[in-house]
Amino acid sequence: MLKFRKLNAFYGTSHIIHDLDLDIRKGETFCLLGRNGVGKTTLLRSLLGIDVRTTGTIEFDGADISATPTHERARRGVGYVPQGREIVPGLSVLDNILLGCNARTDGQMTVPQLVWSLFPFLKDHLGRRGTNLSGGQQQQLAIARALATDPSVLVLDEPTEGIQPNIVEDIEKAIVSLNRDHGLTIILVEQKIRFARTAAHRFAILEKGRVAASGTAADLSNDLIHRHMGL
């Protein structure tokens, strides 16, 4: 579904991703792991075309999208849940979700029923300002907004970071369900090894902007974690 070939990514003159090759298959959950600052978020932003200069190619469903504007990548089916959630201040829960509908190709401006089944709390608080929700509730809202784009691949950047424990489990279950019950391809940046092993089909560990190790979830050994993610 996604192919990165000889991808290099830059912020100004800072070279973050180096000649990266990576394949992500349709229908899988793929987990990106690594220490802070190794290029995980930069790789996601390269896929979305957000504030990153790239060379090499990014292929999505057989088409080279390397030069495609960000809004067109969203319309092709790439949904994004950014680190920090980026809920729009002043907008209600409902209006934050409906923002995602602008990326749909069918013109529908309605909240998918899937959102309500995954996150019933949001349905009961549609009129509240999104920024008045707790961190975990805002994360649910950010995922709901991405689902409103009708994506075929959902990209999540550390979706459980800084979330209260009672909501972490709900978010983890929702991510697994989106893949296994609803067929969404998931790209997940995650620091929680337990969740990575549970949710992912395959993984890649980044180090200094390169793939240092990769494999199936069964290959994610304690030795690999110690070598590439330990302090």
PDB file of C-alpha atoms in Angstrom:
ATOM      1  CA  MET A   1       0.000   0.000   0.000  1.00  0.00           C
ATOM      2  CA  LEU A   2       2.871   2.367   0.832  1.00  0.00           C
ATOM      3  CA  LYS A   3       6.418   2.325  -0.451  1.00  0.00           C
ATOM      4  CA  PHE A   4       9.209   4.653   0.636  1.00  0.00           C
ATOM      5  CA  ARG A   5      12.259   4.502  -1.633  1.00  0.00           C
ATOM      6  CA  LYS A   6      15.539   6.309  -0.959  1.00  0.00           C
ATOM      7  CA  LEU A   7      13.598   8.787   1.151  1.00  0.00           C
ATOM      8  CA  ASN A   8      15.533  11.711   2.565  1.00  0.00           C
ATOM      9  CA  ALA A   9      13.813  14.344   4.691  1.00  0.00           C
ATOM     10  CA  PHE A  10      15.024  17.760   5.786  1.00  0.00           C
ATOM     11  CA  TYR A  11      13.975  20.606   8.056  1.00  0.00           C
ATOM     12  CA  GLY A  12      15.849  23.485   6.484  1.00  0.00           C
ATOM     13  CA  THR A  13      19.443  22.274   6.313  1.00  0.00           C
ATOM     14  CA  SER A  14      18.943  19.572   8.978  1.00  0.00           C
ATOM     15  CA  HIS A  15      19.016  16.126   7.377  1.00  0.00           C
ATOM     16  CA  ILE A  16      16.694  13.873   9.446  1.00  0.00           C
ATOM     17  CA  ILE A  17      15.779  10.821   7.302  1.00  0.00           C
ATOM     18  CA  HIS A  18      18.572   9.146   5.313  1.00  0.00           C
ATOM     19  CA  ASP A  19      17.953   6.972   2.209  1.00  0.00           C
ATOM     20  CA  LEU A  20      15.102   5.118   3.886  1.00  0.00           C
ATOM     21  CA  ASP A  21      13.401   2.173   2.183  1.00  0.00           C
ATOM     22  CA  LEU A  22      10.198   0.861   3.765  1.00  0.00           C
ATOM     23  CA  ASP A  23       7.088  -1.049   2.654  1.00  0.00           C
ATOM     24  CA  ILE A  24       3.756  -1.007   4.484  1.00  0.00           C
ATOM     25  CA  ARG A  25       1.181  -3.574   3.430  1.00  0.00           C
ATOM     26  CA  LYS A  26      -2.526  -3.073   2.963  1.00  0.00           C
ATOM     27  CA  GLY A  27      -4.553  -4.181   5.978  1.00  0.00           C
ATOM     28  CA  GLU A  28      -1.722  -4.377   8.498  1.00  0.00           C
ATOM     29  CA  THR A  29      -0.800  -2.412  11.604  1.00  0.00           C
ATOM     30  CA  PHE A  30       2.777  -1.216  11.234  1.00  0.00           C
ATOM     31  CA  CYS A  31       4.567   0.187  14.272  1.00  0.00           C
ATOM     32  CA  LEU A  32       7.458   2.668  14.135  1.00  0.00           C
ATOM     33  CA  LEU A  33       9.693   2.488  17.194  1.00  0.00           C
ATOM     34  CA  GLY A  34      12.822   4.232  18.395  1.00  0.00           C
ATOM     35  CA  ARG A  35      14.256   6.712  20.836  1.00  0.00           C
ATOM     36  CA  ASN A  36      13.164  10.336  20.797  1.00  0.00           C
ATOM     37  CA  GLY A  37      14.616  12.365  17.948  1.00  0.00           C
ATOM     38  CA  VAL A  38      15.404   9.499  15.554  1.00  0.00           C
ATOM     39  CA  GLY A  39      12.987  10.629  12.831  1.00  0.00           C
ATOM     40  CA  LYS A  40       9.694   8.837  13.534  1.00  0.00           C
ATOM     41  CA  THR A  41       7.506  11.948  13.445  1.00  0.00           C
ATOM     42  CA  THR A  42       9.498  13.317  10.508  1.00  0.00           C
ATOM     43  CA  LEU A  43       8.722  10.147   8.564  1.00  0.00           C
ATOM     44  CA  LEU A  44       5.012  10.570   9.238  1.00  0.00           C
ATOM     45  CA  ARG A  45       5.113  14.237   8.254  1.00  0.00           C
ATOM     46  CA  SER A  46       6.966  13.262   5.085  1.00  0.00           C
ATOM     47  CA  LEU A  47       4.100  10.931   4.223  1.00  0.00           C
ATOM     48  CA  LEU A  48       1.605  13.755   4.818  1.00  0.00           C
ATOM     49  CA  GLY A  49       3.752  16.405   3.118  1.00  0.00           C
ATOM     50  CA  ILE A  50       3.729  18.681   6.177  1.00  0.00           C
ATOM     51  CA  ASP A  51       6.587  21.189   6.607  1.00  0.00           C
ATOM     52  CA  VAL A  52       9.254  18.720   5.458  1.00  0.00           C
ATOM     53  CA  ARG A  53      11.405  18.833   2.326  1.00  0.00           C
ATOM     54  CA  THR A  54      11.950  15.385   0.850  1.00  0.00           C
ATOM     55  CA  THR A  55      13.817  13.621  -1.902  1.00  0.00           C
ATOM     56  CA  GLY A  56      13.231  10.085  -3.105  1.00  0.00           C
ATOM     57  CA  THR A  57       9.761   8.654  -3.663  1.00  0.00           C
ATOM     58  CA  ILE A  58       6.649   7.965  -1.611  1.00  0.00           C
ATOM     59  CA  GLU A  59       4.216   5.640  -3.400  1.00  0.00           C
ATOM     60  CA  PHE A  60       0.633   5.244  -2.191  1.00  0.00           C
ATOM     61  CA  ASP A  61      -1.628   2.662  -3.836  1.00  0.00           C
ATOM     62  CA  GLY A  62       0.640   2.569  -6.858  1.00  0.00           C
ATOM     63  CA  ALA A  63       0.870   6.349  -7.369  1.00  0.00           C
ATOM     64  CA  ASP A  64       3.889   8.525  -6.603  1.00  0.00           C
ATOM     65  CA  ILE A  65       2.619  11.188  -4.170  1.00  0.00           C
ATOM     66  CA  SER A  66       6.020  12.717  -3.404  1.00  0.00           C
ATOM     67  CA  ALA A  67       5.051  16.058  -4.990  1.00  0.00           C
ATOM     68  CA  THR A  68       1.336  15.924  -4.121  1.00  0.00           C
ATOM     69  CA  PRO A  69       0.000  18.711  -1.838  1.00  0.00           C
ATOM     70  CA  THR A  70      -0.996  17.770   1.698  1.00  0.00           C
ATOM     71  CA  HIS A  71      -4.746  18.237   1.155  1.00  0.00           C
ATOM     72  CA  GLU A  72      -4.646  15.932  -1.876  1.00  0.00           C
ATOM     73  CA  ARG A  73      -2.873  13.232   0.136  1.00  0.00           C
ATOM     74  CA  ALA A  74      -5.699  13.448   2.668  1.00  0.00           C
ATOM     75  CA  ARG A  75      -8.275  13.167  -0.119  1.00  0.00           C
ATOM     76  CA  ARG A  76      -6.488  10.071  -1.424  1.00  0.00           C
ATOM     77  CA  GLY A  77      -7.191   8.379   1.913  1.00  0.00           C
ATOM     78  CA  VAL A  78      -4.433   9.246   4.395  1.00  0.00           C
ATOM     79  CA  GLY A  79      -5.894  10.152   7.806  1.00  0.00           C
ATOM     80  CA  TYR A  80      -3.593  11.714  10.408  1.00  0.00           C
ATOM     81  CA  VAL A  81      -3.710  11.928  14.197  1.00  0.00           C
ATOM     82  CA  PRO A  82      -0.812  14.233  15.120  1.00  0.00           C
ATOM     83  CA  GLN A  83       1.258  14.164  18.268  1.00  0.00           C
ATOM     84  CA  GLY A  84      -0.309  16.678  20.644  1.00  0.00           C
ATOM     85  CA  ARG A  85      -3.760  16.168  19.059  1.00  0.00           C
ATOM     86  CA  GLU A  86      -4.056  19.759  17.676  1.00  0.00           C
ATOM     87  CA  ILE A  87      -7.700  20.241  18.600  1.00  0.00           C
ATOM     88  CA  VAL A  88      -8.959  23.534  17.148  1.00  0.00           C
ATOM     89  CA  PRO A  89      -9.634  26.058  19.954  1.00  0.00           C
ATOM     90  CA  GLY A  90     -13.090  27.595  20.068  1.00  0.00           C
ATOM     91  CA  LEU A  91     -14.746  24.819  18.055  1.00  0.00           C
ATOM     92  CA  SER A  92     -17.186  22.322  19.536  1.00  0.00           C
ATOM     93  CA  VAL A  93     -16.603  18.582  19.589  1.00  0.00           C
ATOM     94  CA  LEU A  94     -18.957  18.216  16.613  1.00  0.00           C
ATOM     95  CA  ASP A  95     -17.298  20.965  14.578  1.00  0.00           C
ATOM     96  CA  ASN A  96     -13.829  19.540  15.245  1.00  0.00           C
ATOM     97  CA  ILE A  97     -14.968  16.169  13.904  1.00  0.00           C
ATOM     98  CA  LEU A  98     -16.672  17.699  10.880  1.00  0.00           C
ATOM     99  CA  LEU A  99     -13.429  19.421   9.889  1.00  0.00           C
ATOM    100  CA  GLY A 100     -12.267  15.991   8.754  1.00  0.00           C
ATOM    101  CA  CYS A 101     -15.158  15.726   6.300  1.00  0.00           C
ATOM    102  CA  ASN A 102     -13.534  18.409   4.138  1.00  0.00           C
ATOM    103  CA  ALA A 103     -11.080  15.749   2.957  1.00  0.00           C
ATOM    104  CA  ARG A 104     -13.807  13.377   1.747  1.00  0.00           C
ATOM    105  CA  THR A 105     -14.276  12.847  -1.966  1.00  0.00           C
ATOM    106  CA  ASP A 106     -18.003  12.042  -1.694  1.00  0.00           C
ATOM    107  CA  GLY A 107     -18.982  15.447  -0.280  1.00  0.00           C
ATOM    108  CA  GLN A 108     -20.660  13.998   2.821  1.00  0.00           C
ATOM    109  CA  MET A 109     -20.573  16.208   5.922  1.00  0.00           C
ATOM    110  CA  THR A 110     -21.796  13.711   8.481  1.00  0.00           C
ATOM    111  CA  VAL A 111     -20.023  11.929  11.303  1.00  0.00           C
ATOM    112  CA  PRO A 112     -19.434   8.230  10.502  1.00  0.00           C
ATOM    113  CA  GLN A 113     -21.431   5.907  12.764  1.00  0.00           C
ATOM    114  CA  LEU A 114     -18.173   4.128  13.506  1.00  0.00           C
ATOM    115  CA  VAL A 115     -17.084   7.154  15.549  1.00  0.00           C
ATOM    116  CA  TRP A 116     -20.046   6.846  17.893  1.00  0.00           C
ATOM    117  CA  SER A 117     -19.553   3.110  18.404  1.00  0.00           C
ATOM    118  CA  LEU A 118     -15.879   3.609  19.262  1.00  0.00           C
ATOM    119  CA  PHE A 119     -16.227   6.783  21.311  1.00  0.00           C
ATOM    120  CA  PRO A 120     -19.753   7.129  22.785  1.00  0.00           C
ATOM    121  CA  PHE A 121     -18.515   9.860  25.149  1.00  0.00           C
ATOM    122  CA  LEU A 122     -18.120  12.232  22.205  1.00  0.00           C
ATOM    123  CA  LYS A 123     -21.726  11.746  21.075  1.00  0.00           C
ATOM    124  CA  ASP A 124     -22.917  12.805  24.522  1.00  0.00           C
ATOM    125  CA  HIS A 125     -20.806  15.997  24.496  1.00  0.00           C
ATOM    126  CA  LEU A 126     -21.117  17.343  20.952  1.00  0.00           C
ATOM    127  CA  GLY A 127     -21.655  20.930  22.061  1.00  0.00           C
ATOM    128  CA  ARG A 128     -18.672  21.170  24.389  1.00  0.00           C
ATOM    129  CA  ARG A 129     -15.549  22.964  23.244  1.00  0.00           C
ATOM    130  CA  GLY A 130     -12.988  20.404  22.194  1.00  0.00           C
ATOM    131  CA  THR A 131     -10.240  22.093  24.183  1.00  0.00           C
ATOM    132  CA  ASN A 132     -12.307  21.724  27.380  1.00  0.00           C
ATOM    133  CA  LEU A 133     -12.026  17.945  27.236  1.00  0.00           C
ATOM    134  CA  SER A 134      -9.400  15.973  29.116  1.00  0.00           C
ATOM    135  CA  GLY A 135      -6.257  14.867  27.298  1.00  0.00           C
ATOM    136  CA  GLY A 136      -7.606  11.379  26.696  1.00  0.00           C
ATOM    137  CA  GLN A 137     -10.954  12.675  25.488  1.00  0.00           C
ATOM    138  CA  GLN A 138      -9.156  15.062  23.124  1.00  0.00           C
ATOM    139  CA  GLN A 139      -7.221  12.111  21.736  1.00  0.00           C
ATOM    140  CA  GLN A 140     -10.497  10.331  21.060  1.00  0.00           C
ATOM    141  CA  LEU A 141     -11.682  13.506  19.323  1.00  0.00           C
ATOM    142  CA  ALA A 142      -8.515  13.679  17.194  1.00  0.00           C
ATOM    143  CA  ILE A 143      -9.016  10.069  16.087  1.00  0.00           C
ATOM    144  CA  ALA A 144     -12.688  10.780  15.350  1.00  0.00           C
ATOM    145  CA  ARG A 145     -11.701  13.782  13.198  1.00  0.00           C
ATOM    146  CA  ALA A 146      -9.264  11.589  11.233  1.00  0.00           C
ATOM    147  CA  LEU A 147     -11.939   8.913  10.750  1.00  0.00           C
ATOM    148  CA  ALA A 148     -14.293  11.570   9.368  1.00  0.00           C
ATOM    149  CA  THR A 149     -11.935  11.886   6.384  1.00  0.00           C
ATOM    150  CA  ASP A 150     -12.956   8.315   5.378  1.00  0.00           C
ATOM    151  CA  PRO A 151      -9.325   7.126   5.311  1.00  0.00           C
ATOM    152  CA  SER A 152      -7.919   3.898   3.963  1.00  0.00           C
ATOM    153  CA  VAL A 153      -4.771   4.309   6.073  1.00  0.00           C
ATOM    154  CA  LEU A 154      -4.738   5.885   9.531  1.00  0.00           C
ATOM    155  CA  VAL A 155      -1.491   7.428  10.791  1.00  0.00           C
ATOM    156  CA  LEU A 156      -1.177   7.917  14.561  1.00  0.00           C
ATOM    157  CA  ASP A 157       1.747   9.656  16.263  1.00  0.00           C
ATOM    158  CA  GLU A 158       2.070   8.386  19.868  1.00  0.00           C
ATOM    159  CA  PRO A 159      -1.702   8.190  20.474  1.00  0.00           C
ATOM    160  CA  THR A 160      -1.377   7.111  24.119  1.00  0.00           C
ATOM    161  CA  GLU A 161       1.281   9.642  25.154  1.00  0.00           C
ATOM    162  CA  GLY A 162       0.263  11.668  28.212  1.00  0.00           C
ATOM    163  CA  ILE A 163      -3.172  10.041  28.430  1.00  0.00           C
ATOM    164  CA  GLN A 164      -4.812   9.164  31.738  1.00  0.00           C
ATOM    165  CA  PRO A 165      -4.636   5.387  32.355  1.00  0.00           C
ATOM    166  CA  ASN A 166      -8.416   4.839  32.393  1.00  0.00           C
ATOM    167  CA  ILE A 167      -8.662   6.062  28.767  1.00  0.00           C
ATOM    168  CA  VAL A 168      -5.448   4.500  27.404  1.00  0.00           C
ATOM    169  CA  GLU A 169      -7.066   1.065  27.292  1.00  0.00           C
ATOM    170  CA  ASP A 170     -10.094   2.429  25.392  1.00  0.00           C
ATOM    171  CA  ILE A 171      -7.844   4.073  22.797  1.00  0.00           C
ATOM    172  CA  GLU A 172      -5.720   0.956  22.388  1.00  0.00           C
ATOM    173  CA  LYS A 173      -8.836  -1.191  21.891  1.00  0.00           C
ATOM    174  CA  ALA A 174     -10.180   1.288  19.336  1.00  0.00           C
ATOM    175  CA  ILE A 175      -6.947   1.184  17.306  1.00  0.00           C
ATOM    176  CA  VAL A 176      -6.902  -2.621  17.285  1.00  0.00           C
ATOM    177  CA  SER A 177     -10.592  -2.717  16.313  1.00  0.00           C
ATOM    178  CA  LEU A 178     -10.103  -0.254  13.454  1.00  0.00           C
ATOM    179  CA  ASN A 179      -7.556  -2.590  11.938  1.00  0.00           C
ATOM    180  CA  ARG A 180      -8.922  -6.025  12.719  1.00  0.00           C
ATOM    181  CA  ASP A 181     -12.667  -5.381  12.577  1.00  0.00           C
ATOM    182  CA  HIS A 182     -12.837  -2.570  10.011  1.00  0.00           C
ATOM    183  CA  GLY A 183      -9.849  -3.279   7.764  1.00  0.00           C
ATOM    184  CA  LEU A 184      -8.015   0.023   8.144  1.00  0.00           C
ATOM    185  CA  THR A 185      -4.295   0.013   7.516  1.00  0.00           C
ATOM    186  CA  ILE A 186      -2.649   1.533  10.596  1.00  0.00           C
ATOM    187  CA  ILE A 187       0.732   3.251  10.886  1.00  0.00           C
ATOM    188  CA  LEU A 188       1.545   3.755  14.530  1.00  0.00           C
ATOM    189  CA  VAL A 189       4.366   5.545  16.322  1.00  0.00           C
ATOM    190  CA  GLU A 190       4.415   4.087  19.808  1.00  0.00           C
ATOM    191  CA  GLN A 191       6.738   3.928  22.805  1.00  0.00           C
ATOM    192  CA  LYS A 192       4.779   1.309  24.756  1.00  0.00           C
ATOM    193  CA  ILE A 193       6.380  -2.004  23.796  1.00  0.00           C
ATOM    194  CA  ARG A 194       3.527  -4.016  25.274  1.00  0.00           C
ATOM    195  CA  PHE A 195       1.016  -2.312  22.996  1.00  0.00           C
ATOM    196  CA  ALA A 196       3.325  -2.538  19.979  1.00  0.00           C
ATOM    197  CA  ARG A 197       3.618  -6.292  20.441  1.00  0.00           C
ATOM    198  CA  THR A 198      -0.154  -6.644  20.885  1.00  0.00           C
ATOM    199  CA  ALA A 199      -1.328  -4.410  18.054  1.00  0.00           C
ATOM    200  CA  ALA A 200       1.317  -4.575  15.327  1.00  0.00           C
ATOM    201  CA  HIS A 201       1.763  -7.117  12.579  1.00  0.00           C
ATOM    202  CA  ARG A 202       5.206  -5.723  11.714  1.00  0.00           C
ATOM    203  CA  PHE A 203       7.575  -3.050  13.008  1.00  0.00           C
ATOM    204  CA  ALA A 204      10.620  -0.977  12.163  1.00  0.00           C
ATOM    205  CA  ILE A 205      13.006   0.581  14.657  1.00  0.00           C
ATOM    206  CA  LEU A 206      14.541   3.859  13.501  1.00  0.00           C
ATOM    207  CA  GLU A 207      17.965   5.072  14.560  1.00  0.00           C
ATOM    208  CA  LYS A 208      19.525   8.305  13.276  1.00  0.00           C
ATOM    209  CA  GLY A 209      16.972   8.479  10.477  1.00  0.00           C
ATOM    210  CA  ARG A 210      17.586   4.960   9.201  1.00  0.00           C
ATOM    211  CA  VAL A 211      15.916   1.567   9.714  1.00  0.00           C
ATOM    212  CA  ALA A 212      18.053  -0.194  12.316  1.00  0.00           C
ATOM    213  CA  ALA A 213      15.854  -3.289  12.669  1.00  0.00           C
ATOM    214  CA  SER A 214      12.543  -4.573  11.330  1.00  0.00           C
ATOM    215  CA  GLY A 215      10.409  -7.673  11.279  1.00  0.00           C
ATOM    216  CA  THR A 216       7.179  -9.205  12.522  1.00  0.00           C
ATOM    217  CA  ALA A 217       5.813  -8.555  15.998  1.00  0.00           C
ATOM    218  CA  ALA A 218       7.257 -11.915  17.074  1.00  0.00           C
ATOM    219  CA  ASP A 219      10.728 -10.625  16.148  1.00  0.00           C
ATOM    220  CA  LEU A 220      10.471  -7.668  18.548  1.00  0.00           C
ATOM    221  CA  SER A 221      12.784  -9.194  21.131  1.00  0.00           C
ATOM    222  CA  ASN A 222      13.992  -7.740  24.414  1.00  0.00           C
ATOM    223  CA  ASP A 223      17.490  -7.707  22.960  1.00  0.00           C
ATOM    224  CA  LEU A 224      16.419  -5.478  20.061  1.00  0.00           C
ATOM    225  CA  ILE A 225      14.626  -3.156  22.438  1.00  0.00           C
ATOM    226  CA  HIS A 226      17.654  -2.941  24.718  1.00  0.00           C
ATOM    227  CA  ARG A 227      20.056  -2.273  21.823  1.00  0.00           C
ATOM    228  CA  HIS A 228      17.989   0.315  19.975  1.00  0.00           C
ATOM    229  CA  MET A 229      15.648   1.807  22.553  1.00  0.00           C
ATOM    230  CA  GLY A 230      17.433   1.458  25.892  1.00  0.00           C
ATOM    231  CA  LEU A 231      19.020   4.426  27.594  1.00  0.00           C
TER     232      LEU A 231
END
